[in-house]
PDB file of C-alpha atoms in Angstrom:
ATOM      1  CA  UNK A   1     120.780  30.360  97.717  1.00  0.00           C
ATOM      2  CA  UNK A   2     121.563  26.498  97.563  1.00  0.00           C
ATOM      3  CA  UNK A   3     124.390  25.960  94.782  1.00  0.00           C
ATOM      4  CA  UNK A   4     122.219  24.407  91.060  1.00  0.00           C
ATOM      5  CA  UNK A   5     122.709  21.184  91.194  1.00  0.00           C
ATOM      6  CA  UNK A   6     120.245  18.033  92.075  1.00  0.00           C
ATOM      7  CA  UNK A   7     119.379  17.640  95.317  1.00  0.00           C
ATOM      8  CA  UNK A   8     120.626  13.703  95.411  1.00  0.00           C
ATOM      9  CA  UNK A   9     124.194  15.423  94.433  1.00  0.00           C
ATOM     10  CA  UNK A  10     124.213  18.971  95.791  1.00  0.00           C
ATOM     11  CA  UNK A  11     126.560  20.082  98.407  1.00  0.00           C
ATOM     12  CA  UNK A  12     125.372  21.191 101.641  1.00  0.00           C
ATOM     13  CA  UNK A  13     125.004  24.597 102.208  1.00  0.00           C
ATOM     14  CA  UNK A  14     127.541  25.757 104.358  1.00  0.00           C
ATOM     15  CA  UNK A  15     126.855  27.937 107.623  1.00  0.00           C
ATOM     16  CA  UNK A  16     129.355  29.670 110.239  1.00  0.00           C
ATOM     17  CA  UNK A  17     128.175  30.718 113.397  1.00  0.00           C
ATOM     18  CA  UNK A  18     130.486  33.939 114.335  1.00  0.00           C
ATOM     19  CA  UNK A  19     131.120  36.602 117.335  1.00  0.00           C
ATOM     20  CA  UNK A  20     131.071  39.853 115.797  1.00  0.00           C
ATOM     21  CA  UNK A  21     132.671  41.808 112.466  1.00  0.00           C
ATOM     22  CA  UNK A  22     135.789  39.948 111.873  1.00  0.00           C
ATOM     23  CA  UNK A  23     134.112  36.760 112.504  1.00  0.00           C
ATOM     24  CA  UNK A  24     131.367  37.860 109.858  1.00  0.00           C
ATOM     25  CA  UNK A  25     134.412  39.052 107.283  1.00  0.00           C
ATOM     26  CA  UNK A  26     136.918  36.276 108.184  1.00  0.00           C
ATOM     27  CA  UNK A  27     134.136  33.335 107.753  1.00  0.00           C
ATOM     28  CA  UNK A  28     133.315  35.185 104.391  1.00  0.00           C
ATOM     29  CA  UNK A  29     136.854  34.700 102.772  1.00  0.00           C
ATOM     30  CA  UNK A  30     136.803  31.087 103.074  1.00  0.00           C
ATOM     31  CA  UNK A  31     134.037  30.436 101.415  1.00  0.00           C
ATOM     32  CA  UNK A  32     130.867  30.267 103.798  1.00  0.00           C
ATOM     33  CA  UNK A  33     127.348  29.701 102.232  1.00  0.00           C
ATOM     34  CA  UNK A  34     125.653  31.739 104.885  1.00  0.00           C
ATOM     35  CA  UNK A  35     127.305  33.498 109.014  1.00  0.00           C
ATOM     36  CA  UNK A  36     124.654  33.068 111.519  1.00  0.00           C
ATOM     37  CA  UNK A  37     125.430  36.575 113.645  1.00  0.00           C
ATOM     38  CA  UNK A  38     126.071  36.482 117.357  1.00  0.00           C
ATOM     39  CA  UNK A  39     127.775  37.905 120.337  1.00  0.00           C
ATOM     40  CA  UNK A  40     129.500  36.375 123.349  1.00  0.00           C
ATOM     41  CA  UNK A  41     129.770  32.313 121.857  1.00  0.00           C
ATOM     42  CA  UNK A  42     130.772  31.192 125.238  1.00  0.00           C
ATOM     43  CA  UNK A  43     127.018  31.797 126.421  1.00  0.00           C
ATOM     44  CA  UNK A  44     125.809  29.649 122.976  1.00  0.00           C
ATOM     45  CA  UNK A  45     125.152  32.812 121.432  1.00  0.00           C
ATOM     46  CA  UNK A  46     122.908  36.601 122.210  1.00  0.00           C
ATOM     47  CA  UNK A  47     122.136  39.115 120.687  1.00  0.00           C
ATOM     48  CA  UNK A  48     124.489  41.366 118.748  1.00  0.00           C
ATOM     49  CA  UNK A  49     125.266  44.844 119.625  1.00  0.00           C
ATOM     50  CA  UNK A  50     123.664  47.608 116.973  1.00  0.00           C
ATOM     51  CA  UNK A  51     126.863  48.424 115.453  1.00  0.00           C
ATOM     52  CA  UNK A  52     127.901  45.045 114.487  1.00  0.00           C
ATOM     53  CA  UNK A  53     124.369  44.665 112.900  1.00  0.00           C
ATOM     54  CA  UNK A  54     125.305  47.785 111.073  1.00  0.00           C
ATOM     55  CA  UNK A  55     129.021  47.010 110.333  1.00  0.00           C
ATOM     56  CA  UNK A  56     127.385  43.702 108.825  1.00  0.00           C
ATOM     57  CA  UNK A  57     125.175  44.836 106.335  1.00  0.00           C
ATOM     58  CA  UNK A  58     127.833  47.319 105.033  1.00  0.00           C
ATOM     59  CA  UNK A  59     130.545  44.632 104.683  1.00  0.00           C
ATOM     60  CA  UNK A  60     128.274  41.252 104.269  1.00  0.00           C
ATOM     61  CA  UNK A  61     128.604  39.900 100.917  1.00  0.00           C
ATOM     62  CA  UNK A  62     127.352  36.826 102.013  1.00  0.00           C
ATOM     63  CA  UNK A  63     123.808  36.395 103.544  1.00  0.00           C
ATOM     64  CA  UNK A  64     123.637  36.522 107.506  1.00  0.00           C
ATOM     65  CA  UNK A  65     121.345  35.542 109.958  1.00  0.00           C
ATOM     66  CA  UNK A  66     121.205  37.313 113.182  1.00  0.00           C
ATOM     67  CA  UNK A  67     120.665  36.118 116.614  1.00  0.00           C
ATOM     68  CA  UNK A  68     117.708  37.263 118.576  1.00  0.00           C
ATOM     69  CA  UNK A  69     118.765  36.310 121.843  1.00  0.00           C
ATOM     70  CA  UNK A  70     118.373  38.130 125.051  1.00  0.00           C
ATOM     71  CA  UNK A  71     120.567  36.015 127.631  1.00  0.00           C
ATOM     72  CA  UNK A  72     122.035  33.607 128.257  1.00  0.00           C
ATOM     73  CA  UNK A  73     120.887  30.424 130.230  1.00  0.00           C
ATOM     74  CA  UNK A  74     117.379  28.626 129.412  1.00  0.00           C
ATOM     75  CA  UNK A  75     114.820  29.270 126.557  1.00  0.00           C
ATOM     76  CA  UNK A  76     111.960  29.975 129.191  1.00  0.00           C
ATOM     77  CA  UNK A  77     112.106  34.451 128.746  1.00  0.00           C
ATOM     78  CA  UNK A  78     109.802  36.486 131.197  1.00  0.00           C
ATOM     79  CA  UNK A  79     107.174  38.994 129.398  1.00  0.00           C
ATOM     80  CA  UNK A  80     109.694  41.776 129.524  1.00  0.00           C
ATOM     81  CA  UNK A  81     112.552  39.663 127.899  1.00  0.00           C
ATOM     82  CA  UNK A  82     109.976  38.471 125.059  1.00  0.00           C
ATOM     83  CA  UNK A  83     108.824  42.076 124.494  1.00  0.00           C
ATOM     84  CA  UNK A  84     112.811  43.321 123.884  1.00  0.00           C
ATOM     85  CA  UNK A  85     112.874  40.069 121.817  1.00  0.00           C
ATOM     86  CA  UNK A  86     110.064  40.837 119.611  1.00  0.00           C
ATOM     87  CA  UNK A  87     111.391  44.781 119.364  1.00  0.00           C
ATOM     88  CA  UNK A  88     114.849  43.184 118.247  1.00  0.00           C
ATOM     89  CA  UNK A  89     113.524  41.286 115.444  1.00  0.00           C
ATOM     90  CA  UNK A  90     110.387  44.304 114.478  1.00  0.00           C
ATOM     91  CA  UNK A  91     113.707  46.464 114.402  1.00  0.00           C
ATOM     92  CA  UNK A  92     115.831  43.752 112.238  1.00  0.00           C
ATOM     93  CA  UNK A  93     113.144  43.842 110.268  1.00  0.00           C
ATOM     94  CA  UNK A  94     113.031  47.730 109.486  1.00  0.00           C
ATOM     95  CA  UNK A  95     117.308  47.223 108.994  1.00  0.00           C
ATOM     96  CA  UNK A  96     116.695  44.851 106.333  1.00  0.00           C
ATOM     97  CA  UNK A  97     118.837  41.785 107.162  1.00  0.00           C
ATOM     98  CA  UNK A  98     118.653  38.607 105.468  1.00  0.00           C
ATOM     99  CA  UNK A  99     117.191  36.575 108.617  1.00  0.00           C
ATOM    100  CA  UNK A 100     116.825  36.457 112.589  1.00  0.00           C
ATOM    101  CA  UNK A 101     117.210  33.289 114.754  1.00  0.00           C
ATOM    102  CA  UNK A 102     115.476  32.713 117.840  1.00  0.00           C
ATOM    103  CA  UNK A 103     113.639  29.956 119.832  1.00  0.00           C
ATOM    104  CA  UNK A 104     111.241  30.107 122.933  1.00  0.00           C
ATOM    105  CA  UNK A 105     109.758  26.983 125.025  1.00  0.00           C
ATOM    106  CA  UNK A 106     107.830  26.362 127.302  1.00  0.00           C
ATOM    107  CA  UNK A 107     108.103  25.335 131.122  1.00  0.00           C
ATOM    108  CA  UNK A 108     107.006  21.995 130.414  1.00  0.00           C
ATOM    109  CA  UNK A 109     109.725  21.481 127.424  1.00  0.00           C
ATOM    110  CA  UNK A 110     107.687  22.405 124.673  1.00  0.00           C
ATOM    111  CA  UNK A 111     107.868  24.794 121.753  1.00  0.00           C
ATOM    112  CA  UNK A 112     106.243  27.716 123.071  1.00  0.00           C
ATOM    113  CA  UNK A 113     103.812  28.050 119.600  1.00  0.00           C
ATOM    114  CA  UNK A 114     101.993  31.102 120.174  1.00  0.00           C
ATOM    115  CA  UNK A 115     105.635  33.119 121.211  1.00  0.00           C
ATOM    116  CA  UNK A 116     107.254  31.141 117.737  1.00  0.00           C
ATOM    117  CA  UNK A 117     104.394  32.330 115.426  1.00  0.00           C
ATOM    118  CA  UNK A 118     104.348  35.913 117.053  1.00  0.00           C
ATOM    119  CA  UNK A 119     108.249  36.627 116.593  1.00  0.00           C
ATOM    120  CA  UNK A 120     108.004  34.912 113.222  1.00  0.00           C
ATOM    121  CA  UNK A 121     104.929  37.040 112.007  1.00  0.00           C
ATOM    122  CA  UNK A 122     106.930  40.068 112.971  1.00  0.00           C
ATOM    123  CA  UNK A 123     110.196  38.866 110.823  1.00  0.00           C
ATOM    124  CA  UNK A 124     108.021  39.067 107.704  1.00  0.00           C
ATOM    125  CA  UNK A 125     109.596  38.388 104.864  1.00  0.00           C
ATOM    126  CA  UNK A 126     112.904  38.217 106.963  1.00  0.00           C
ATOM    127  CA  UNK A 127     114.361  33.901 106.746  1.00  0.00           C
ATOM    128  CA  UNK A 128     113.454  32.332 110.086  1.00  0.00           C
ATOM    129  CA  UNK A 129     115.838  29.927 112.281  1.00  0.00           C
ATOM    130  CA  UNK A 130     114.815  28.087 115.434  1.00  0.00           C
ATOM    131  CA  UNK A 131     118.244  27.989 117.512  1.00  0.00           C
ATOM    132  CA  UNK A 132     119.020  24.885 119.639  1.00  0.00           C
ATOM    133  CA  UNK A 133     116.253  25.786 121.822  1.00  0.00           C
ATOM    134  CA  UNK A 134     114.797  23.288 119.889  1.00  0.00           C
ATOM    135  CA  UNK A 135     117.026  20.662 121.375  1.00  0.00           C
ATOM    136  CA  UNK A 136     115.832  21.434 124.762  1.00  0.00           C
ATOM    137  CA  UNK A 137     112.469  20.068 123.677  1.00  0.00           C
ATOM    138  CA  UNK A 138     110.621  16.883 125.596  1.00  0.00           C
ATOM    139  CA  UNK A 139     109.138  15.650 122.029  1.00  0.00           C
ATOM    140  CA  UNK A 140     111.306  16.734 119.433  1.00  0.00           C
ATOM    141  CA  UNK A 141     108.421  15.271 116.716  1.00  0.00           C
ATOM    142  CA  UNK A 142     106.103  17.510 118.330  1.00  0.00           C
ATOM    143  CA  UNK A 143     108.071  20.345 118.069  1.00  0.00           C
ATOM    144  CA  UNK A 144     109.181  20.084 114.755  1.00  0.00           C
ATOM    145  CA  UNK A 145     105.737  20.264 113.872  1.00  0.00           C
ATOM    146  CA  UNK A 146     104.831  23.410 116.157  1.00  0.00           C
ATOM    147  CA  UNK A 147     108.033  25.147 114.395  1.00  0.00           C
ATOM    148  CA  UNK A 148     106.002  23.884 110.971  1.00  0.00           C
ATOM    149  CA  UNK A 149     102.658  25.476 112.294  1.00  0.00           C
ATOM    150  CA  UNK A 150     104.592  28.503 113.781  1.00  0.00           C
ATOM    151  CA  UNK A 151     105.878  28.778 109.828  1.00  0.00           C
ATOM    152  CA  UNK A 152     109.752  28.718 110.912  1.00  0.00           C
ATOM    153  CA  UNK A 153     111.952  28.275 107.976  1.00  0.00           C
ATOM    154  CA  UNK A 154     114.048  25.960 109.394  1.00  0.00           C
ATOM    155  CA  UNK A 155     115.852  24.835 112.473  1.00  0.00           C
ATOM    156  CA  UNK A 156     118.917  24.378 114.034  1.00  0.00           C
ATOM    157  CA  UNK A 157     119.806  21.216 115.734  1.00  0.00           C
ATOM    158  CA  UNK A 158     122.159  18.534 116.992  1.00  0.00           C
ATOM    159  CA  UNK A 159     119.897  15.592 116.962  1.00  0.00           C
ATOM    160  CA  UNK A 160     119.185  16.311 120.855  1.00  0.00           C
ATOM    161  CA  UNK A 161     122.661  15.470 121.605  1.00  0.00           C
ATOM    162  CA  UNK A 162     126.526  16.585 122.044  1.00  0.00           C
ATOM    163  CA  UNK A 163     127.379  16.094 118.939  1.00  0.00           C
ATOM    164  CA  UNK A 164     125.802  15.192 115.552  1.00  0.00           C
ATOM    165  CA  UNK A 165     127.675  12.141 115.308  1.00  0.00           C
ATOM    166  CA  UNK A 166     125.759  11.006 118.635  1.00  0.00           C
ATOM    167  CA  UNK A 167     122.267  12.795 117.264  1.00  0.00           C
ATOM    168  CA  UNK A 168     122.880  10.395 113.910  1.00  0.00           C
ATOM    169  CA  UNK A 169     119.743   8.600 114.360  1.00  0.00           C
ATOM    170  CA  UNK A 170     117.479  11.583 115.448  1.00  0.00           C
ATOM    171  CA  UNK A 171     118.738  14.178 112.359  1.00  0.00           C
ATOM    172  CA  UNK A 172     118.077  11.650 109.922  1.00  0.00           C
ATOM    173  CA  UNK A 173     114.286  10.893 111.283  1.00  0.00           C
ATOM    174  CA  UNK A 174     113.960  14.680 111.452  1.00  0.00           C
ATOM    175  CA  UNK A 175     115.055  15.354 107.800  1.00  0.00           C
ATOM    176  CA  UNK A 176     112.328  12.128 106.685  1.00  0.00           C
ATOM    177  CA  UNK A 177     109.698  14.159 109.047  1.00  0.00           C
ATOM    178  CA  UNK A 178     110.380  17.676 107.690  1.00  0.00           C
ATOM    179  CA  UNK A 179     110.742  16.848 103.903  1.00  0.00           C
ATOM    180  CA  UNK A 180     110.016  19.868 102.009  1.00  0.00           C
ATOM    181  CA  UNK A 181     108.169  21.607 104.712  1.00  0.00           C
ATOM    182  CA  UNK A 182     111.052  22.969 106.934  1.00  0.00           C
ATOM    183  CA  UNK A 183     115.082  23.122 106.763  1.00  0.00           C
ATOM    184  CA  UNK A 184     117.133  21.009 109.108  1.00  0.00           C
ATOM    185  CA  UNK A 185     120.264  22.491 109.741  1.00  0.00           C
ATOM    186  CA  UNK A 186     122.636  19.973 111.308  1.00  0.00           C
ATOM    187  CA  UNK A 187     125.377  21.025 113.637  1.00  0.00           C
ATOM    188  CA  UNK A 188     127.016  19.926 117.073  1.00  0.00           C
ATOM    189  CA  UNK A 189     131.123  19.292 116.415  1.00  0.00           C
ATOM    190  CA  UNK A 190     131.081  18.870 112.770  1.00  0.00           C
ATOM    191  CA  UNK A 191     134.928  19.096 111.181  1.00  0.00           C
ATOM    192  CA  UNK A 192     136.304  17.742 108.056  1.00  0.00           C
ATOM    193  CA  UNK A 193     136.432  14.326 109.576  1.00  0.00           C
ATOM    194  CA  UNK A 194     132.724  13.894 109.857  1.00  0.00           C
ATOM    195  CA  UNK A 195     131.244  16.309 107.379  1.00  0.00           C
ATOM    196  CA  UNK A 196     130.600  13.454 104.712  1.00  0.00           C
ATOM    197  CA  UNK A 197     129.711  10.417 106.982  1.00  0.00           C
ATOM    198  CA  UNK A 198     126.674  12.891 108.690  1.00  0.00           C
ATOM    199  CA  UNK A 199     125.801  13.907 105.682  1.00  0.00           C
ATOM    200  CA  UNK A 200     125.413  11.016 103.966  1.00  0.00           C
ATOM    201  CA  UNK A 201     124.029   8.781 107.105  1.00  0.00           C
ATOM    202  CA  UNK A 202     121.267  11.547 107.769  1.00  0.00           C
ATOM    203  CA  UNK A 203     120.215  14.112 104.117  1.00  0.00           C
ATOM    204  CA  UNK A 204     121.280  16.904 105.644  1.00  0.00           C
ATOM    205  CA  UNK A 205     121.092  20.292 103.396  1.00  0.00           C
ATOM    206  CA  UNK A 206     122.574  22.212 105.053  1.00  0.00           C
ATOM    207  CA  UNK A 207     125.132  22.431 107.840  1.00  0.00           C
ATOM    208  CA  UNK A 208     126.333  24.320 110.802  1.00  0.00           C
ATOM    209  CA  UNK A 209     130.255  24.997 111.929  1.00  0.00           C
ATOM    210  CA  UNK A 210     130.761  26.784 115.408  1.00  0.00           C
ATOM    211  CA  UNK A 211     134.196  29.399 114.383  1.00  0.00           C
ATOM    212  CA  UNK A 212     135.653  29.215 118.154  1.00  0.00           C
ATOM    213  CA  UNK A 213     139.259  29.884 118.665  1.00  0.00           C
ATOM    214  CA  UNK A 214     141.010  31.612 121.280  1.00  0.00           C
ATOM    215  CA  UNK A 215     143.270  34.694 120.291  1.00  0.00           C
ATOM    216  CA  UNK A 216     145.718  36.123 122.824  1.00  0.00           C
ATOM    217  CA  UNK A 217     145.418  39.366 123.673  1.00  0.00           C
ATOM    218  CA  UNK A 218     147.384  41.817 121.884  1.00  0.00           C
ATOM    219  CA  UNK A 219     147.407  43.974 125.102  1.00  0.00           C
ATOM    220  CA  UNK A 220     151.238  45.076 125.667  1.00  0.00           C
ATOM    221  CA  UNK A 221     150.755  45.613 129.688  1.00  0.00           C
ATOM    222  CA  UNK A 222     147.823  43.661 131.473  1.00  0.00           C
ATOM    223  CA  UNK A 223     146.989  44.157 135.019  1.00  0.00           C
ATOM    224  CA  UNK A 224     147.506  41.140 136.935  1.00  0.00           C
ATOM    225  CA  UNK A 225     145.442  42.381 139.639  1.00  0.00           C
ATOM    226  CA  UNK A 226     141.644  42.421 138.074  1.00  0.00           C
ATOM    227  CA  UNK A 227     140.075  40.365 136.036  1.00  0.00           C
ATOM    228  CA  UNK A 228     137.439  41.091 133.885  1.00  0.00           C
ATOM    229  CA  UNK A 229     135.719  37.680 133.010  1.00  0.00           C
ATOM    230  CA  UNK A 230     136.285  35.040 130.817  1.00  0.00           C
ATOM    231  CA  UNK A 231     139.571  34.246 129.867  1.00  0.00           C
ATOM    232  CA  UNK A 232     140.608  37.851 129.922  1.00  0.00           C
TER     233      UNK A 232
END
């Protein structure tokens, strides 16, 4: 829930995108609003694995939004890949968590409307997040009004750029598009540097912070011979 105070003086609601349990818990103690839910971060996010979902809604004491996300790669998902999508959030649903993101376009670089409004009827009463799928989009107008049609509670974005501070003029024609009819959740490098001047330069409600930091192993002996992706 947004913290009571105006909306011209309210803080923006604060949300950390995390891999896994001790993301969820260590984003928790300081003081995140809401933990968007993933696995593997170096892909831009999938799916979680059933026992973090689990381990979540035990230890959550903030709400969390889970990521409905069968791959990495592109946004474009084959009929089987939508079907385990649409199981994933018709199973969320049953588990009772606070929200599901997801996002699904088009070849041509639209909002894929009828795949949006599907997943998001199935979510029922679940809080809805298009991911940066969104930013993928040819017409971003356009498909902030598809996600609008669709009924999507709001949407996460970076302007269509790198960063927020490059998306400046897109967020804050978004937020003056959406008004009361959809969330824009800013993100794309935001730090304590920047917070204030994208918030102020755009309206932005609420915003998004990326937790990635390497942690060395804790492994004693490592084989030098294999590796097993990623950094190891």
């Amino acid at each position: 829930m947004d913290r009571p105070l105006t909306k011209a003086l309210r803080l923006p609601l604060i949300e950390i995108c995390v891999e896994g349990i001790d993301g969820l818990l260590a984003a928790q103690a300081v003081g995140a609003d809401r933990i968007e839910l993933c696995a593997s971060l170096v892909e831009g996010g999938i799916t979680p694995s059933l026992g973090t979902i689990r381990a979540a809604i035990e230890q959550a004491n903030v709400p969390f939004h889970v990521m409905v996300r069968p791959r990495g790669g592109d946004f474009l998902y084959s009929e089987t890949e939508y079907a385990s999508m649409l199981a994933d959030v018709s199973a969320l649903r049953e588990l009772g968590v606070p929200g599901v993101v997801f996002g699904c376009l088009n070849a041509d670089g639209t909002m894929d409307e009828a795949r949006m409004s599907e997943l998001t009827q199935a979510a029922g009463p679940l809080n809805v997040t298009c991911h940066r799928a969104f930013d993928m989009t040819r017409e971003p107008a356009e498909a902030l009004e598809s996600l609008i049609r669709s009924k999507v509670g709001r949407v996460l974005t970076s302007g269509q750029r790198d960063t927020a501070i490059e998306g400046l003029p897109l967020l804050a024609d978004l937020v003056r598009q959406a008004g009361d009819r959809i969330v824009i959740l800013g993100c794309g490098g935001l730090d304590l540097h920047n917070i204030a001047e994208v918030r102020s330069r755009t309206g932005l409600s609420e915003m998004h912070f990326a937790a990635l930091k390497d942690v060395p192993s804790a492994m004693d002996y490592r084989n030098p011979h294999v590796g097993m992706g990623g950094s190891d």
